[in-house]
Amino acid sequence: MPDALDATPYDALLLLSFGGPEGPDDVVPFLENVTRGRGIPKERLKEVGQHYFLFGGVSPINDQNRALLDALRKDFAEHGLDLPVYWGNRNWAPYLTDTLREMVADGRRRILVLATSAYASYSGCRQYRENLADALATLQAEGLELPKVDKLRHYFNHPGFVEPMIDGVLRSLADLPEDVRAGAHIAFTTHSVPTSAADSSGPVEAHGEGGAYVEQHLEVAQLIADAVRERTGVDHPWRLVYQSRSGAPHIPWLEPDICDHLEEQHAAGVPAVVMAPIGFVSDHMEVLYDLDTEATAKAEELGLPVRRSATVGADPRFAAAVRELITERAAVERGQEITPCALGALGASHNICPVGCCPSRTPRPAAAGADSPYA
């Protein structure tokens, strides 16, 4: 038996994710949850839902989260970490509020949260913290004893997140025809966000052009590109590009879009492109549609060889990284001195989101941060 690892004072881990439909009848109700408060007509939601209908109305994200849950539980058991793992979503069952209610009923009082988003941004961090605050407010209104909830730090530069992506890029390069492999360009992709949201991402001191969101992605892209060069001897050109824009056309969003980028690379005579979705934890709908379907079709139209590298998903190294993040944070809570694990120049992210970190346009209470009303 492995030596027991100490998660004290925590008594549970909550995997917090976006959620997705599990059948055609779920698509429009799911999109209504995602867009609640924006006044988008149902007919428009049906149009947007075509991406899901192409895949039978099923988002892959739920099965991917189930696989990650299995990987986490297996890793914890193998390494002696006695910590139960729960799962809750922002926009579909199992809903976050229901899961927190279950955790309280099970006697959980100190909860760590793992969000399926590795980088600093409003939608990738603070919005999840707002969801946690909403759920806690509901439980409080029901007269339940509230647990103390903390969120694991951003893990974008943890070796267990970066190394699987390095391997994915190497496999994609190796899969290209030999005559175009050495000249292949790497397009590191992530979700586009409004430039105003990017500029205000991360702590206040990180705000500026692109904010922490762009800075952190550039760091990961450089780490992967450097590792690829070291392991292949080839210095592949690369660029951080964006996908999955969903906002009004008059609002500036981060660019270039991946399809526009493929056109530019083809026009410049680049012989092949590897698309590396570093901004995503798993191969969910925005990877399957925006890259595997739409961007791949654009490349075929251009006659440009492309490969899409894998996301981290349920890779055992990522599960191990989560275990390390848990024991690291638990040690900090117990007052121990620790050296957090991180690659690159940016170092480990903060454990507690400071005031002013990734602000929303309309201020709302957010849990698990310095400004939390549920300290």
Tab-separated table of N, CA and C in Angstrom, residues 56-149:
chain	number	residue	atom	x	y	z
A	56	GLY	N	-25.053	14.317	-33.238
A	56	GLY	CA	-26.138	13.604	-32.583
A	56	GLY	C	-26.715	14.319	-31.391
A	57	GLY	N	-26.437	15.620	-31.251
A	57	GLY	CA	-26.952	16.374	-30.118
A	57	GLY	C	-26.216	16.107	-28.820
A	58	VAL	N	-25.080	15.442	-28.916
A	58	VAL	CA	-24.330	15.063	-27.719
A	58	VAL	C	-23.007	15.820	-27.683
A	59	SER	N	-22.753	16.495	-26.571
A	59	SER	CA	-21.443	17.103	-26.364
A	59	SER	C	-20.505	16.058	-25.798
A	60	PRO	N	-19.280	15.986	-26.301
A	60	PRO	CA	-18.333	15.005	-25.746
A	60	PRO	C	-17.820	15.369	-24.365
A	61	ILE	N	-18.073	16.579	-23.894
A	61	ILE	CA	-17.427	17.039	-22.660
A	61	ILE	C	-17.841	16.221	-21.443
A	62	ASN	N	-19.094	15.730	-21.430
A	62	ASN	CA	-19.529	14.990	-20.250
A	62	ASN	C	-18.797	13.658	-20.116
A	63	ASP	N	-18.677	12.911	-21.217
A	63	ASP	CA	-17.927	11.661	-21.156
A	63	ASP	C	-16.452	11.918	-20.855
A	64	GLN	N	-15.938	13.032	-21.348
A	64	GLN	CA	-14.540	13.363	-21.060
A	64	GLN	C	-14.355	13.673	-19.577
A	65	ASN	N	-15.334	14.324	-18.974
A	65	ASN	CA	-15.246	14.570	-17.537
A	65	ASN	C	-15.381	13.269	-16.746
A	66	ARG	N	-16.215	12.354	-17.227
A	66	ARG	CA	-16.321	11.055	-16.551
A	66	ARG	C	-14.978	10.311	-16.613
A	67	ALA	N	-14.329	10.397	-17.773
A	67	ALA	CA	-13.015	9.755	-17.899
A	67	ALA	C	-11.995	10.401	-16.964
A	68	LEU	N	-12.052	11.737	-16.839
A	68	LEU	CA	-11.138	12.425	-15.929
A	68	LEU	C	-11.425	12.051	-14.482
A	69	LEU	N	-12.696	11.949	-14.131
A	69	LEU	CA	-13.045	11.506	-12.776
A	69	LEU	C	-12.441	10.139	-12.482
A	70	ASP	N	-12.573	9.223	-13.438
A	70	ASP	CA	-12.005	7.885	-13.253
A	70	ASP	C	-10.485	7.963	-13.087
A	71	ALA	N	-9.841	8.784	-13.916
A	71	ALA	CA	-8.382	8.915	-13.842
A	71	ALA	C	-7.952	9.497	-12.500
A	72	LEU	N	-8.682	10.485	-12.009
A	72	LEU	CA	-8.340	11.098	-10.718
A	72	LEU	C	-8.503	10.088	-9.586
A	73	ARG	N	-9.621	9.383	-9.581
A	73	ARG	CA	-9.865	8.413	-8.506
A	73	ARG	C	-8.828	7.293	-8.524
A	74	LYS	N	-8.461	6.854	-9.715
A	74	LYS	CA	-7.449	5.808	-9.836
A	74	LYS	C	-6.093	6.304	-9.329
A	75	ASP	N	-5.710	7.508	-9.739
A	75	ASP	CA	-4.432	8.062	-9.295
A	75	ASP	C	-4.421	8.263	-7.784
A	76	PHE	N	-5.500	8.804	-7.243
A	76	PHE	CA	-5.546	9.052	-5.799
A	76	PHE	C	-5.396	7.737	-5.039
A	77	ALA	N	-6.112	6.698	-5.488
A	77	ALA	CA	-6.054	5.402	-4.802
A	77	ALA	C	-4.656	4.808	-4.871
A	78	GLU	N	-4.018	4.927	-6.039
A	78	GLU	CA	-2.688	4.351	-6.213
A	78	GLU	C	-1.630	5.066	-5.394
A	79	HIS	N	-1.876	6.335	-5.059
A	79	HIS	CA	-0.867	7.121	-4.344
A	79	HIS	C	-1.270	7.450	-2.909
A	80	GLY	N	-2.334	6.825	-2.430
A	80	GLY	CA	-2.690	6.978	-1.028
A	80	GLY	C	-3.296	8.316	-0.662
A	81	LEU	N	-3.980	8.947	-1.611
A	81	LEU	CA	-4.670	10.208	-1.308
A	81	LEU	C	-6.143	9.895	-1.090
A	82	ASP	N	-6.570	9.941	0.160
A	82	ASP	CA	-7.938	9.598	0.526
A	82	ASP	C	-8.804	10.854	0.436
A	83	LEU	N	-9.289	11.125	-0.769
A	83	LEU	CA	-10.090	12.324	-0.998
A	83	LEU	C	-11.187	11.992	-2.003
A	84	PRO	N	-12.447	12.022	-1.587
A	84	PRO	CA	-13.531	11.738	-2.529
A	84	PRO	C	-13.640	12.836	-3.584
A	85	VAL	N	-14.044	12.447	-4.791
A	85	VAL	CA	-14.137	13.374	-5.927
A	85	VAL	C	-15.579	13.456	-6.396
A	86	TYR	N	-16.099	14.674	-6.475
A	86	TYR	CA	-17.454	14.939	-6.955
A	86	TYR	C	-17.361	15.721	-8.270
A	87	TRP	N	-18.515	15.835	-8.948
A	87	TRP	CA	-18.554	16.521	-10.239
A	87	TRP	C	-19.809	17.386	-10.333
A	88	GLY	N	-19.620	18.652	-10.710
A	88	GLY	CA	-20.743	19.557	-10.932
A	88	GLY	C	-20.475	20.448	-12.128
A	89	ASN	N	-21.531	20.842	-12.841
A	89	ASN	CA	-21.424	21.660	-14.047
A	89	ASN	C	-22.094	23.013	-13.891
A	90	ARG	N	-21.646	23.910	-14.723
A	90	ARG	CA	-22.232	25.244	-14.790
A	90	ARG	C	-23.581	25.239	-15.511
A	91	ASN	N	-23.692	24.481	-16.594
A	91	ASN	CA	-24.828	24.643	-17.499
A	91	ASN	C	-25.655	23.384	-17.772
A	92	TRP	N	-25.295	22.247	-17.182
A	92	TRP	CA	-26.071	21.031	-17.411
A	92	TRP	C	-25.806	20.046	-16.286
A	93	ALA	N	-26.668	19.039	-16.203
A	93	ALA	CA	-26.554	18.038	-15.151
A	93	ALA	C	-25.239	17.263	-15.280
A	94	PRO	N	-24.630	16.937	-14.140
A	94	PRO	CA	-25.018	17.287	-12.769
A	94	PRO	C	-24.731	18.761	-12.479
A	95	TYR	N	-25.757	19.490	-12.078
A	95	TYR	CA	-25.603	20.922	-11.836
A	95	TYR	C	-24.800	21.181	-10.558
A	96	LEU	N	-24.044	22.273	-10.585
A	96	LEU	CA	-23.172	22.637	-9.476
A	96	LEU	C	-23.930	22.714	-8.151
A	97	THR	N	-25.072	23.394	-8.133
A	97	THR	CA	-25.821	23.557	-6.880
A	97	THR	C	-26.241	22.215	-6.318
A	98	ASP	N	-26.713	21.316	-7.192
A	98	ASP	CA	-27.131	19.985	-6.739
A	98	ASP	C	-25.950	19.222	-6.162
A	99	THR	N	-24.786	19.336	-6.808
A	99	THR	CA	-23.608	18.619	-6.318
A	99	THR	C	-23.146	19.166	-4.979
A	100	LEU	N	-23.133	20.491	-4.825
A	100	LEU	CA	-22.749	21.071	-3.532
A	100	LEU	C	-23.725	20.658	-2.432
A	101	ARG	N	-25.004	20.592	-2.774
A	101	ARG	CA	-25.998	20.155	-1.790
A	101	ARG	C	-25.712	18.705	-1.366
A	102	GLU	N	-25.361	17.868	-2.343
A	102	GLU	CA	-25.001	16.484	-2.043
A	102	GLU	C	-23.757	16.422	-1.155
A	103	MET	N	-22.787	17.259	-1.433
A	103	MET	CA	-21.548	17.254	-0.654
A	103	MET	C	-21.812	17.667	0.792
A	104	VAL	N	-22.678	18.649	0.984
A	104	VAL	CA	-23.029	19.074	2.343
A	104	VAL	C	-23.736	17.937	3.071
A	105	ALA	N	-24.658	17.257	2.374
A	105	ALA	CA	-25.370	16.135	2.983
A	105	ALA	C	-24.412	15.011	3.368
A	106	ASP	N	-23.312	14.880	2.603
A	106	ASP	CA	-22.304	13.864	2.897
A	106	ASP	C	-21.325	14.306	3.985
A	107	GLY	N	-21.517	15.517	4.504
A	107	GLY	CA	-20.672	15.985	5.592
A	107	GLY	C	-19.391	16.662	5.162
A	108	ARG	N	-19.295	17.057	3.890
A	108	ARG	CA	-18.076	17.719	3.398
A	108	ARG	C	-18.093	19.186	3.843
A	109	ARG	N	-16.995	19.626	4.457
A	109	ARG	CA	-16.951	20.977	5.015
A	109	ARG	C	-15.800	21.824	4.482
A	110	ARG	N	-14.768	21.191	3.916
A	110	ARG	CA	-13.657	21.942	3.304
A	110	ARG	C	-13.437	21.363	1.910
A	111	ILE	N	-13.828	22.118	0.909
A	111	ILE	CA	-13.875	21.611	-0.461
A	111	ILE	C	-12.864	22.352	-1.330
A	112	LEU	N	-12.090	21.586	-2.091
A	112	LEU	CA	-11.215	22.138	-3.119
A	112	LEU	C	-11.892	21.981	-4.469
A	113	VAL	N	-11.747	22.979	-5.319
A	113	VAL	CA	-12.393	22.970	-6.625
A	113	VAL	C	-11.344	22.937	-7.730
A	114	LEU	N	-11.505	22.003	-8.657
A	114	LEU	CA	-10.701	21.937	-9.868
A	114	LEU	C	-11.590	22.348	-11.030
A	115	ALA	N	-11.331	23.508	-11.623
A	115	ALA	CA	-12.080	23.955	-12.797
A	115	ALA	C	-11.392	23.441	-14.053
A	116	THR	N	-12.193	23.070	-15.048
A	116	THR	CA	-11.619	22.558	-16.298
A	116	THR	C	-11.236	23.720	-17.208
A	117	SER	N	-10.462	24.614	-16.666
A	117	SER	CA	-9.913	25.755	-17.394
A	117	SER	C	-8.584	26.104	-16.738
A	118	ALA	N	-7.524	26.142	-17.539
A	118	ALA	CA	-6.178	26.235	-16.976
A	118	ALA	C	-5.656	27.657	-16.835
A	119	TYR	N	-6.327	28.618	-17.451
A	119	TYR	CA	-5.774	29.971	-17.582
A	119	TYR	C	-6.635	31.011	-16.866
A	120	ALA	N	-6.041	32.169	-16.636
A	120	ALA	CA	-6.756	33.287	-16.037
A	120	ALA	C	-7.629	33.975	-17.077
A	121	SER	N	-8.901	34.131	-16.766
A	121	SER	CA	-9.819	34.910	-17.603
A	121	SER	C	-11.134	35.008	-16.851
A	122	TYR	N	-12.001	35.904	-17.303
A	122	TYR	CA	-13.311	35.991	-16.651
A	122	TYR	C	-14.082	34.682	-16.831
A	123	SER	N	-14.219	34.218	-18.074
A	123	SER	CA	-15.035	33.032	-18.330
A	123	SER	C	-14.368	31.758	-17.830
A	124	GLY	N	-13.039	31.758	-17.715
A	124	GLY	CA	-12.327	30.564	-17.297
A	124	GLY	C	-12.033	30.493	-15.817
A	125	CYS	N	-12.287	31.578	-15.086
A	125	CYS	CA	-12.009	31.554	-13.647
A	125	CYS	C	-13.090	32.282	-12.852
A	126	ARG	N	-13.160	33.612	-13.006
A	126	ARG	CA	-14.081	34.346	-12.135
A	126	ARG	C	-15.537	33.911	-12.325
A	127	GLN	N	-15.942	33.605	-13.562
A	127	GLN	CA	-17.326	33.202	-13.766
A	127	GLN	C	-17.628	31.905	-13.007
A	128	TYR	N	-16.668	30.992	-12.959
A	128	TYR	CA	-16.855	29.792	-12.144
A	128	TYR	C	-16.967	30.165	-10.663
A	129	ARG	N	-16.188	31.141	-10.237
A	129	ARG	CA	-16.267	31.585	-8.844
A	129	ARG	C	-17.614	32.248	-8.564
A	130	GLU	N	-18.157	32.965	-9.550
A	130	GLU	CA	-19.499	33.527	-9.398
A	130	GLU	C	-20.550	32.422	-9.315
A	131	ASN	N	-20.383	31.378	-10.125
A	131	ASN	CA	-21.297	30.238	-10.050
A	131	ASN	C	-21.252	29.596	-8.668
A	132	LEU	N	-20.046	29.473	-8.111
A	132	LEU	CA	-19.914	28.919	-6.763
A	132	LEU	C	-20.638	29.797	-5.742
A	133	ALA	N	-20.497	31.107	-5.866
A	133	ALA	CA	-21.174	32.020	-4.944
A	133	ALA	C	-22.688	31.897	-5.070
A	134	ASP	N	-23.204	31.789	-6.298
A	134	ASP	CA	-24.651	31.613	-6.508
A	134	ASP	C	-25.138	30.330	-5.843
A	135	ALA	N	-24.359	29.243	-6.028
A	135	ALA	CA	-24.759	27.967	-5.445
A	135	ALA	C	-24.745	28.028	-3.923
A	136	LEU	N	-23.720	28.654	-3.358
A	136	LEU	CA	-23.641	28.780	-1.905
A	136	LEU	C	-24.779	29.640	-1.365
A	137	ALA	N	-25.146	30.669	-2.108
A	137	ALA	CA	-26.270	31.513	-1.683
A	137	ALA	C	-27.562	30.703	-1.647
A	138	THR	N	-27.745	29.821	-2.618
A	138	THR	CA	-28.929	28.968	-2.641
A	138	THR	C	-28.954	28.041	-1.435
A	139	LEU	N	-27.816	27.420	-1.134
A	139	LEU	CA	-27.756	26.527	0.020
A	139	LEU	C	-27.996	27.293	1.321
A	140	GLN	N	-27.469	28.503	1.387
A	140	GLN	CA	-27.676	29.322	2.579
A	140	GLN	C	-29.160	29.645	2.758
A	141	ALA	N	-29.836	29.960	1.643
A	141	ALA	CA	-31.270	30.256	1.705
A	141	ALA	C	-32.078	29.036	2.129
A	142	GLU	N	-31.533	27.854	1.862
A	142	GLU	CA	-32.197	26.610	2.270
A	142	GLU	C	-31.886	26.230	3.715
A	143	GLY	N	-31.059	27.045	4.370
A	143	GLY	CA	-30.732	26.793	5.763
A	143	GLY	C	-29.669	25.743	5.992
A	144	LEU	N	-28.912	25.422	4.944
A	144	LEU	CA	-27.865	24.414	5.067
A	144	LEU	C	-26.576	25.026	5.597
A	145	GLU	N	-25.780	24.201	6.272
A	145	GLU	CA	-24.480	24.650	6.743
A	145	GLU	C	-23.535	24.758	5.556
A	146	LEU	N	-22.958	25.937	5.358
A	146	LEU	CA	-22.130	26.148	4.179
A	146	LEU	C	-20.719	25.602	4.378
A	147	PRO	N	-20.200	24.895	3.368
A	147	PRO	CA	-18.805	24.470	3.426
A	147	PRO	C	-17.888	25.630	3.060
A	148	LYS	N	-16.627	25.544	3.438
A	148	LYS	CA	-15.624	26.497	2.960
A	148	LYS	C	-15.070	25.944	1.651
A	149	VAL	N	-15.073	26.782	0.637
A	149	VAL	CA	-14.700	26.352	-0.704
A	149	VAL	C	-13.473	27.129	-1.172
